[in-house]
Coordinates of C-alpha atoms in Angstrom, one line a residue:
M530 CA 111.1 96.1 70.9
N531 CA 108.9 98.6 72.8
S532 CA 109.7 100.4 76.0
Y533 CA 107.5 99.7 79.0
E534 CA 107.1 100.7 82.6
T535 CA 105.4 98.6 85.2
L536 CA 104.5 99.5 88.8
F537 CA 103.3 96.8 91.1
I538 CA 102.4 96.9 94.8
L539 CA 103.3 94.0 97.1
R540 CA 101.6 93.1 100.4
P541 CA 103.1 95.1 103.3
S542 CA 103.5 92.0 105.5
L543 CA 106.4 90.7 103.3
D544 CA 109.9 90.8 104.7
E545 CA 112.9 92.0 102.8
E546 CA 113.8 88.5 101.5
A547 CA 110.3 87.9 100.2
V548 CA 110.3 91.3 98.4
K549 CA 113.7 90.5 96.8
A550 CA 112.4 87.0 95.8
N551 CA 109.3 88.6 94.1
V552 CA 111.4 91.2 92.4
D553 CA 113.7 88.5 91.1
K554 CA 110.8 86.3 90.0
F555 CA 109.1 89.1 87.9
K556 CA 112.5 90.2 86.5
G557 CA 113.1 86.6 85.5
I558 CA 109.7 86.4 83.8
I559 CA 110.6 89.4 81.7
E560 CA 114.1 88.1 80.8
E561 CA 112.8 84.5 80.0
N562 CA 110.4 85.9 77.5
G563 CA 113.0 87.9 75.6
G564 CA 112.7 91.2 77.4
E565 CA 115.4 93.3 78.8
V566 CA 115.1 95.0 82.2
E567 CA 116.6 98.4 82.2
T568 CA 116.0 99.6 85.8
V569 CA 114.5 98.2 89.0
D570 CA 113.5 100.6 91.7
V571 CA 112.0 99.4 95.0
W572 CA 110.3 102.4 96.6
G573 CA 109.5 100.6 99.8
K574 CA 106.4 100.7 102.0
R575 CA 104.0 103.5 101.3
K576 CA 100.5 104.4 102.3
L577 CA 97.9 103.6 99.6
A578 CA 95.5 106.3 98.3
Y579 CA 92.6 104.1 99.3
P580 CA 92.3 100.7 101.1
I581 CA 92.5 97.6 98.8
N582 CA 91.0 94.5 100.5
K583 CA 91.3 96.2 103.9
V584 CA 95.0 96.8 103.3
N585 CA 96.2 100.4 103.8
E586 CA 99.9 100.1 102.9
G587 CA 102.0 98.4 100.2
I588 CA 105.5 97.9 99.0
Y589 CA 105.9 99.7 95.6
V590 CA 108.2 98.3 92.9
L591 CA 109.0 100.0 89.6
F592 CA 110.5 98.3 86.5
N593 CA 111.5 99.9 83.2
F594 CA 112.0 97.3 80.5
K595 CA 112.0 96.7 76.8
A596 CA 110.1 93.8 75.3
D597 CA 107.9 92.5 72.5
S598 CA 104.2 93.5 72.5
E599 CA 103.1 90.1 73.8
L600 CA 105.1 90.2 77.0
P601 CA 102.9 92.7 78.9
K602 CA 100.0 90.4 78.5
E603 CA 102.0 87.5 80.1
L604 CA 103.4 89.7 82.8
T605 CA 99.9 90.9 83.7
R606 CA 98.7 87.3 83.9
K607 CA 101.5 86.4 86.3
F608 CA 100.8 89.5 88.4
R609 CA 97.1 88.5 88.7
I610 CA 97.8 85.0 89.9
A611 CA 100.5 86.0 92.4
D612 CA 99.0 86.3 95.9
E613 CA 101.7 88.8 97.0
V614 CA 100.7 91.4 94.4
I615 CA 97.9 93.8 95.4
R616 CA 97.8 96.0 92.2
D617 CA 99.8 96.4 89.0
I618 CA 99.9 98.6 86.0
I619 CA 102.0 98.4 82.7
V620 CA 102.4 101.5 80.6
K621 CA 104.0 101.7 77.1
H622 CA 106.3 104.6 76.5
E623 CA 105.7 106.4 73.3
K624 CA 108.7 107.7 71.3

């Protein structure tokens, strides 16, 4: 199993319950596919470096997890089809 870090940005119009629901949804995707979530860190609403689709703020969420090499592809696919996610990135930690 490899160590990964993912940071995704949710739409700023979401309330706390919707943010928690999205965090639980993506955490569930990792766990359902044999991954193990180590830490979940919700940074909250922050200003974006540049506007994305006329949006200037976003809710940042950081996950650290361990998984097989196929899981990041599936997680990226789920991020891309979720309307609530503005941007995402997954980085593999080298040993």
